[in-house]
PDB file of C-alpha atoms in Angstrom:
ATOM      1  CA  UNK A  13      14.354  -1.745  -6.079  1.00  0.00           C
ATOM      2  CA  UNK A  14      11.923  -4.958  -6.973  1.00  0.00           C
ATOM      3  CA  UNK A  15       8.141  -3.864  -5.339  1.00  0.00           C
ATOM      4  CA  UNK A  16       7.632  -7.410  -4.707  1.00  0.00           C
ATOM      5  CA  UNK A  17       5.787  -8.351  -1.287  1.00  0.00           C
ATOM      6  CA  UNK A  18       3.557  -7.381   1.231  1.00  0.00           C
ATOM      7  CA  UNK A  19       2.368  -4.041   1.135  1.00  0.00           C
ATOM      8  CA  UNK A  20       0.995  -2.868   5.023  1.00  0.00           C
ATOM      9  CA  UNK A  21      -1.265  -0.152   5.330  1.00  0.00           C
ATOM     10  CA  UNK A  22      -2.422   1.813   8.975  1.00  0.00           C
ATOM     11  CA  UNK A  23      -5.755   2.752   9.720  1.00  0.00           C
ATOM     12  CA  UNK A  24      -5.852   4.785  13.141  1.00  0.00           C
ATOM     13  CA  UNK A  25      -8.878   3.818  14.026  1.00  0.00           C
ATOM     14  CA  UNK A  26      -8.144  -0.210  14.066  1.00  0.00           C
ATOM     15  CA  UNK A  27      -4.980   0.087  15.785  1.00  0.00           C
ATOM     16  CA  UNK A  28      -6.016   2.792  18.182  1.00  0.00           C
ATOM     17  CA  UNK A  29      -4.453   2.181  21.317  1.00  0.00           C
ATOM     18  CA  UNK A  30      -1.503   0.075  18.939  1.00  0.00           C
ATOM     19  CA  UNK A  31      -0.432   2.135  16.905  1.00  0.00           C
ATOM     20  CA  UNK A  32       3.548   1.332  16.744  1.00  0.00           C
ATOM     21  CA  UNK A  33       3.600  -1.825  18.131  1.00  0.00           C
ATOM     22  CA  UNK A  34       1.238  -3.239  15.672  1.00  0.00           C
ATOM     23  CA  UNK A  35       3.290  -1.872  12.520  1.00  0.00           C
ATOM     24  CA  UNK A  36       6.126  -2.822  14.154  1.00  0.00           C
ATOM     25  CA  UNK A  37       5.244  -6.460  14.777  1.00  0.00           C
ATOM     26  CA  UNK A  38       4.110  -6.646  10.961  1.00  0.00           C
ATOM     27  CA  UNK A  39       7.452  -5.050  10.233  1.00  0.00           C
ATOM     28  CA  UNK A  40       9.318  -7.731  11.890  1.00  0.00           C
ATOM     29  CA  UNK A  41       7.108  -9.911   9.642  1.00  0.00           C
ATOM     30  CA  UNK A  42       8.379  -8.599   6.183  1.00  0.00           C
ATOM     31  CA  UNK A  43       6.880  -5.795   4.379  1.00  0.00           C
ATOM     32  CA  UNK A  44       7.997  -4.480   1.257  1.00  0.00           C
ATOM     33  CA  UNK A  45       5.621  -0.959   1.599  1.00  0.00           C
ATOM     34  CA  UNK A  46       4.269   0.937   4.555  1.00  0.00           C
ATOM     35  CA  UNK A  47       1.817   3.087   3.421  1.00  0.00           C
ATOM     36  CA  UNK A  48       0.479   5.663   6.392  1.00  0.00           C
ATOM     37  CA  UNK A  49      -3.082   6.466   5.786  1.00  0.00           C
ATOM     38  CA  UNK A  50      -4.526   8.763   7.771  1.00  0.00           C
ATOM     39  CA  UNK A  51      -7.888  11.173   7.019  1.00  0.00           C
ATOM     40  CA  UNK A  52      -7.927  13.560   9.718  1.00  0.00           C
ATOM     41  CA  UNK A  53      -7.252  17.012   9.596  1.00  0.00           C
ATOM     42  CA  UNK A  54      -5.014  16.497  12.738  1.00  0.00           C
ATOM     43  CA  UNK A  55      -1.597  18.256  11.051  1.00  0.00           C
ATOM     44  CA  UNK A  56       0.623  18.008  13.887  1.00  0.00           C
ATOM     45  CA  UNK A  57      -0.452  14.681  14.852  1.00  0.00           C
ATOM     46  CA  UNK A  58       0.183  13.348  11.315  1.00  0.00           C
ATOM     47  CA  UNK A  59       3.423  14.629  11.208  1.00  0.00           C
ATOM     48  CA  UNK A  60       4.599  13.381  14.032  1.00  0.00           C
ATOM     49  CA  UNK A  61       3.165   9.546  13.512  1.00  0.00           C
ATOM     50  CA  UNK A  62       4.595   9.794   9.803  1.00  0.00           C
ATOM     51  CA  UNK A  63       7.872  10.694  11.413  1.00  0.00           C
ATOM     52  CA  UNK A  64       7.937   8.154  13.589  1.00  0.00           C
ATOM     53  CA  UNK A  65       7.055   5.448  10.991  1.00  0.00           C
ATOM     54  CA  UNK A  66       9.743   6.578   9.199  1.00  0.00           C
ATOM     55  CA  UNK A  67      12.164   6.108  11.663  1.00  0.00           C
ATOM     56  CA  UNK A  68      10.429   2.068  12.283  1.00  0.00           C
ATOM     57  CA  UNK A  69      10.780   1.325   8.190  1.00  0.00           C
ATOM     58  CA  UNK A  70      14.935   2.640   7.926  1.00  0.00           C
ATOM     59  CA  UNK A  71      15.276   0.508  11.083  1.00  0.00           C
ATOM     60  CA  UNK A  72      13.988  -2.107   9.370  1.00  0.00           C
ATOM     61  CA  UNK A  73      14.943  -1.332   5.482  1.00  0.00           C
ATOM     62  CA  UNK A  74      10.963  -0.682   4.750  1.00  0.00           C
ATOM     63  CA  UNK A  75       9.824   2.068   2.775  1.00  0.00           C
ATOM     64  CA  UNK A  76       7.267   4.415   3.794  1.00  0.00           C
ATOM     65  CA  UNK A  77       4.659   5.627   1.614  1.00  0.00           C
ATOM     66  CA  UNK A  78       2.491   8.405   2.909  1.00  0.00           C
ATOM     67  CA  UNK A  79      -1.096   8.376   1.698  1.00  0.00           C
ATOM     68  CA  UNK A  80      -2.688  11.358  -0.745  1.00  0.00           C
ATOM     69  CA  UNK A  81      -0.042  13.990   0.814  1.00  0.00           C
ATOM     70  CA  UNK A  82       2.820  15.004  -1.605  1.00  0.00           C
ATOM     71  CA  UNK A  83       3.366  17.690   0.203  1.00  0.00           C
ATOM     72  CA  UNK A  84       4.399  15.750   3.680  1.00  0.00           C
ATOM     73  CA  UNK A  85       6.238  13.073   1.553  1.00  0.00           C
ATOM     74  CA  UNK A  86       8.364  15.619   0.871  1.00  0.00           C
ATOM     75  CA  UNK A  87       9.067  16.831   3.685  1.00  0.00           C
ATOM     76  CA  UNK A  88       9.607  13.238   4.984  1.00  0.00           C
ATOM     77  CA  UNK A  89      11.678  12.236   1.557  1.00  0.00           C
ATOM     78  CA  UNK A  90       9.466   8.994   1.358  1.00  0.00           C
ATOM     79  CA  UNK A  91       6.714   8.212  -1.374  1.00  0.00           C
ATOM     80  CA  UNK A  92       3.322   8.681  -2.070  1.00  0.00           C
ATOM     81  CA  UNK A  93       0.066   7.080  -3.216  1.00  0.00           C
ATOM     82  CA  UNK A  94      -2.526   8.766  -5.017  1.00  0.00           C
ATOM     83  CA  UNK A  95      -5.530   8.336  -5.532  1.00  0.00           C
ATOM     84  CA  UNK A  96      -7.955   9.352  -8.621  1.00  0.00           C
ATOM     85  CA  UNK A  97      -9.481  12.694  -6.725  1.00  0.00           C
ATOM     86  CA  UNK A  98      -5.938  13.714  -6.261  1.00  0.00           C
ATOM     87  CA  UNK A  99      -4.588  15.173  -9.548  1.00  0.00           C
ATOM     88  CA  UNK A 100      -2.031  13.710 -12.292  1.00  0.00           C
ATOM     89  CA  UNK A 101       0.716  12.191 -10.751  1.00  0.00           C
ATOM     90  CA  UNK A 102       3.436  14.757 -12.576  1.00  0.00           C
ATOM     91  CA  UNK A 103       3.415  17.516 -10.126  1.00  0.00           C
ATOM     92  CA  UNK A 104       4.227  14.911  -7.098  1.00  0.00           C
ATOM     93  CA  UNK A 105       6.557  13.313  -9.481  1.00  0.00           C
ATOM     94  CA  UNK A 106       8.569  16.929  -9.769  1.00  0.00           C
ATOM     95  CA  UNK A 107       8.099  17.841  -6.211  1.00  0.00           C
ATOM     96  CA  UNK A 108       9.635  14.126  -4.981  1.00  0.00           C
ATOM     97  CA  UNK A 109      12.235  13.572  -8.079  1.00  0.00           C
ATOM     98  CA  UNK A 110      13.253  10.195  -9.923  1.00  0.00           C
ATOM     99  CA  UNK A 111      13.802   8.448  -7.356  1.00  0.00           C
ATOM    100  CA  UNK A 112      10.896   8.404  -4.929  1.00  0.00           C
ATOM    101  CA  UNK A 113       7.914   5.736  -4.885  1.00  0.00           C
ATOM    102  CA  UNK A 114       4.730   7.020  -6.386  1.00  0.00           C
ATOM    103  CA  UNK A 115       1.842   4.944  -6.355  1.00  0.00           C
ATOM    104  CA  UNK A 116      -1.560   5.422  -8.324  1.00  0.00           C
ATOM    105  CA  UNK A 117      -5.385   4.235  -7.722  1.00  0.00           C
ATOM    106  CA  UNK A 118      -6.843   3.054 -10.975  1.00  0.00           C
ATOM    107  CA  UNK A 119      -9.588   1.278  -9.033  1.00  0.00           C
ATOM    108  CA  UNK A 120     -10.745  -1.517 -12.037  1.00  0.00           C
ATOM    109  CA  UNK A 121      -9.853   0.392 -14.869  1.00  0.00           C
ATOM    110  CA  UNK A 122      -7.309  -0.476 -17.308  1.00  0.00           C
ATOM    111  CA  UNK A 123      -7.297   2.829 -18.969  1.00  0.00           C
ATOM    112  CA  UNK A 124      -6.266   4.902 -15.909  1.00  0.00           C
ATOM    113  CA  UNK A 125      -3.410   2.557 -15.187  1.00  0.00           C
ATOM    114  CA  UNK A 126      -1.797   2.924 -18.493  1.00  0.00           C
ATOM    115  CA  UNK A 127      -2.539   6.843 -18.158  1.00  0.00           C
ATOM    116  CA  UNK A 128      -0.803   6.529 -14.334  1.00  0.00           C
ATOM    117  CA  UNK A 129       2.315   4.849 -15.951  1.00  0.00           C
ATOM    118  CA  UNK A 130       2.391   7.076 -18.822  1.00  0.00           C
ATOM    119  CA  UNK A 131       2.833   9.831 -15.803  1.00  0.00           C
ATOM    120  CA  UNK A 132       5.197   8.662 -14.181  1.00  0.00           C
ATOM    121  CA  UNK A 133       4.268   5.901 -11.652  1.00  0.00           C
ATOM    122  CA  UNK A 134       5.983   3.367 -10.141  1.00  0.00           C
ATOM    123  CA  UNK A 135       3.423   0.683  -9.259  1.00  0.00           C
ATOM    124  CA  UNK A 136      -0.448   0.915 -10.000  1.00  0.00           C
ATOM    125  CA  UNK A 137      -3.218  -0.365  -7.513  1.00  0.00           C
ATOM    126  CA  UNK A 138      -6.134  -2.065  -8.578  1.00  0.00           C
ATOM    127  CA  UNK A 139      -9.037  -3.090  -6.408  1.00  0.00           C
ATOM    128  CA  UNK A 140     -11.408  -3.977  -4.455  1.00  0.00           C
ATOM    129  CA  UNK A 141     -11.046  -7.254  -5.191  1.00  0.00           C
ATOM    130  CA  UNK A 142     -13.295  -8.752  -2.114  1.00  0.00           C
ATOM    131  CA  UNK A 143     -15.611  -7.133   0.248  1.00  0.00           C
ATOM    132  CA  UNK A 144     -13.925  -4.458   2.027  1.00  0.00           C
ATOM    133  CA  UNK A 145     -14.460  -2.548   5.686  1.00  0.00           C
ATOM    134  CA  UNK A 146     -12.126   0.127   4.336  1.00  0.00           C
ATOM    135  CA  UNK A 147     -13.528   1.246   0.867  1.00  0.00           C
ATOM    136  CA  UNK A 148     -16.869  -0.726   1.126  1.00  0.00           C
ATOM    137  CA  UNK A 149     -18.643   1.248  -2.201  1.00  0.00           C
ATOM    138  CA  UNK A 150     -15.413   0.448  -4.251  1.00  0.00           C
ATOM    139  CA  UNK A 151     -16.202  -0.957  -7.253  1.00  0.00           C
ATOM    140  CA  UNK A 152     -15.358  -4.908  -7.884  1.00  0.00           C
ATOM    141  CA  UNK A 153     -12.199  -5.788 -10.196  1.00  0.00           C
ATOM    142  CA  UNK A 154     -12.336  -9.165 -11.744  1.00  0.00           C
ATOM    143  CA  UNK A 155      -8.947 -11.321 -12.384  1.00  0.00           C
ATOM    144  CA  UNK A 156      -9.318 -11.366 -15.984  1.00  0.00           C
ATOM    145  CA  UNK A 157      -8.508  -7.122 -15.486  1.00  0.00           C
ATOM    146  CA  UNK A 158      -5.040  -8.296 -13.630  1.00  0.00           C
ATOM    147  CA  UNK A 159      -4.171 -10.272 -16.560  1.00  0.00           C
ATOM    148  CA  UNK A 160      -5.200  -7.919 -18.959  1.00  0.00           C
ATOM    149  CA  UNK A 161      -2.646  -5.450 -16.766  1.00  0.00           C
ATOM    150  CA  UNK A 162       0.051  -8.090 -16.452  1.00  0.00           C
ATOM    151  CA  UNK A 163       0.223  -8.057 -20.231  1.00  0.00           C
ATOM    152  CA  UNK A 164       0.069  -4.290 -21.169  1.00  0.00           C
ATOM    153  CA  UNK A 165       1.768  -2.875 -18.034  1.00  0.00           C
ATOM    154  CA  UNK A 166       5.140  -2.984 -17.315  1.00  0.00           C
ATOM    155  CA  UNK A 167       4.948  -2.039 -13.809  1.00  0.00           C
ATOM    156  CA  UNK A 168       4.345  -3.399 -10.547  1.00  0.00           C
ATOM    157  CA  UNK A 169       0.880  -4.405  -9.718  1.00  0.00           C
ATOM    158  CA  UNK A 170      -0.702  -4.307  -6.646  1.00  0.00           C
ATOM    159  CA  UNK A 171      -3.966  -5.439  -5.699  1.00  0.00           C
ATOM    160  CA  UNK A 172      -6.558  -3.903  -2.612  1.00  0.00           C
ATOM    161  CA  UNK A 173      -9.957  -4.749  -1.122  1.00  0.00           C
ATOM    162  CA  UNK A 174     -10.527  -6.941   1.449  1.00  0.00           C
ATOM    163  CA  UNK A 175      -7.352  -9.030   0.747  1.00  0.00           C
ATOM    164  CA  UNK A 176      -6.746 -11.843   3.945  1.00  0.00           C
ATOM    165  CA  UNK A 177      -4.275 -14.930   3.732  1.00  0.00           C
ATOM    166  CA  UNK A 178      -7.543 -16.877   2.589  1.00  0.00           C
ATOM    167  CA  UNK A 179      -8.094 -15.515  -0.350  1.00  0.00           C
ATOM    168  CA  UNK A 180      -5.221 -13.899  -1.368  1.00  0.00           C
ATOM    169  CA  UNK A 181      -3.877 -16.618  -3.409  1.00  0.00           C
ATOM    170  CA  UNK A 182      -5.317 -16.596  -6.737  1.00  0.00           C
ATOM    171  CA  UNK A 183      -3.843 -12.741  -6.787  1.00  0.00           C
ATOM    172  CA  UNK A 184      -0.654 -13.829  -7.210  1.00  0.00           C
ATOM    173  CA  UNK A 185      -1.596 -16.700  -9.260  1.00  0.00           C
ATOM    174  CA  UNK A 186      -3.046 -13.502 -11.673  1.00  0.00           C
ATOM    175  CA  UNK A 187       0.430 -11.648 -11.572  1.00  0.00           C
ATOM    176  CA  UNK A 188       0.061  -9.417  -8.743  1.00  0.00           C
ATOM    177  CA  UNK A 189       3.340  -7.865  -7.521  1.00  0.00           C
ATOM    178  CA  UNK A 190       2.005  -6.314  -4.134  1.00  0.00           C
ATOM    179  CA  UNK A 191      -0.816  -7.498  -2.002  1.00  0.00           C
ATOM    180  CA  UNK A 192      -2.140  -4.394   0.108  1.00  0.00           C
ATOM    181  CA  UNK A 193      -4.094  -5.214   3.248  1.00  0.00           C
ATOM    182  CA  UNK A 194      -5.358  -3.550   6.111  1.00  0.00           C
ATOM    183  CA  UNK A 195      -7.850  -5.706   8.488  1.00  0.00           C
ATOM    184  CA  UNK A 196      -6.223  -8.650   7.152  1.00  0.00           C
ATOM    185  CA  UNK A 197      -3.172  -7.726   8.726  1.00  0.00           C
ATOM    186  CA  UNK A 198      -3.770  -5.108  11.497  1.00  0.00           C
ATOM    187  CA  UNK A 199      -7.076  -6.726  12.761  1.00  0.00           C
ATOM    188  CA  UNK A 200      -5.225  -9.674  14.613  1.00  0.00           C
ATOM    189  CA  UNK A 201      -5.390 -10.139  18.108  1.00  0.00           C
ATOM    190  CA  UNK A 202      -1.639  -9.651  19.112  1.00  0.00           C
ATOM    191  CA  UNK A 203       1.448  -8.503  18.103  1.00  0.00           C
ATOM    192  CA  UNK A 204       2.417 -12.303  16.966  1.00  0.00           C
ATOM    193  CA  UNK A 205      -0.508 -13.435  15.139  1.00  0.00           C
ATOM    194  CA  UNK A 206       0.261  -9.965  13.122  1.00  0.00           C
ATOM    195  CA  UNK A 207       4.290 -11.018  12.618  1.00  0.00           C
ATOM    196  CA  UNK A 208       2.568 -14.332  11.634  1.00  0.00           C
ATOM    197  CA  UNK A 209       0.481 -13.545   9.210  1.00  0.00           C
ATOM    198  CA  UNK A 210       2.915 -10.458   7.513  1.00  0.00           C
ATOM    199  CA  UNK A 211       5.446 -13.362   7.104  1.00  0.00           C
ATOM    200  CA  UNK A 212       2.626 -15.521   5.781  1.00  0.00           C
ATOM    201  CA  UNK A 213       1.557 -12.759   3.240  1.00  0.00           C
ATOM    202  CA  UNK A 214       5.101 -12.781   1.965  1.00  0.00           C
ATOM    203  CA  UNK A 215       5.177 -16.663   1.669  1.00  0.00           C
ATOM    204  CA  UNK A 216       2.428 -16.740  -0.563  1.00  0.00           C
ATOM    205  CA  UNK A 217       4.766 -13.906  -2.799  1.00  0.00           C
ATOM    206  CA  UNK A 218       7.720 -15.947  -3.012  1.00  0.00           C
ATOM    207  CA  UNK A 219       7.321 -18.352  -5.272  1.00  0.00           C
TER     208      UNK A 219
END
């Protein structure tokens, strides 16, 4: 499968109140990865919005990433992102076999992307790129580091932080496979300015 596209990611707090009819809408839009990020300690509640995010992305031939839990992507049988707090990537890559999507933070260092695909990984996030409500003490990556990556990596790249239609463009100019985005995406005013702009993210991908 060709991680090429627009790569959603939830936040409960911004779509509070919209929670399925937001990722749905941005669904409808295009989006290559749907990762579910969620911090609570709410078990049962994170189970059962996982679940039924899963059931949105095979409707719609999405897959679902879940966000620093092997353990429910298992459970699930989707993928998983990692971040650098969250161990090597080979015990999620033995728990979740060949097959499944594992992701890896390397924030904006080169080193800890080569180390991710050495592991195992499938695609390797870099950011933040611009100023970002999410992860707003992230440190900055520069585009020079994606071109570095394009040419020593032999993985997909995807890029975080802040990321809107706007700006988004000289990312892929850079080599960046997947643009993740949050606000960008989820912090639009209806259900068709967020179809809009998921089909607009993928536009700028296409070429």
């Amino acid at each position: 499968m060709k991680l090429r596209g627009l790569y959603a990611i939830t936040d409960s707090q911004l779509l509070a109140g919209k929670f399925l009819s937001y990722v749905e809408a941005a669904l409808e839009g295009g989006v290559t990865l749907l990762q579910y990020r969620d911090k609570s300690s709410d078990d049962a509640r994170r189970l059962r919005e996982a679940q039924a995010l899963r059931e949105l992305c095979e409707r719609y031939k999405t897959r679902l990433i879940i966000n620093d839990d092997a353990e429910l992507a298992a459970r699930l049988n989707v993928g998983v992102h990692l971040g650098q707090t969250d161990g090597p990537l080979t015990p999620a890559r033995a728990l979740l076999g060949r097959q499944a999507i594992i992701g890896s933070t390397c924030h904006a260092q080169l080193e800890l992307a080569e180390q991710a695909a050495r592991e195992g990984a499938s695609y390797v996030a870099f950011g933040r790129f611009f100023n970002s409500s999410t992860k707003p003490g992230a440190p900055t990556c520069s585009l020079e580091l994606l071109d570095q990556a394009r040419r020593t990596l032999h993985l997909p790249i995807c890029a975080i932080g802040g990321i809107t239609l706007e700006n988004a463009e000289p990312l892929v100019a850079h080599g960046v496979d997947l643009l993740a985005v949050v606000h960008g995406l989820f912090g639009a005013e209806s259900t068709a300015e967020v179809t809009r702009r998921a089909r607009a993210f993928n536009e700028l991908l296409s070429v």
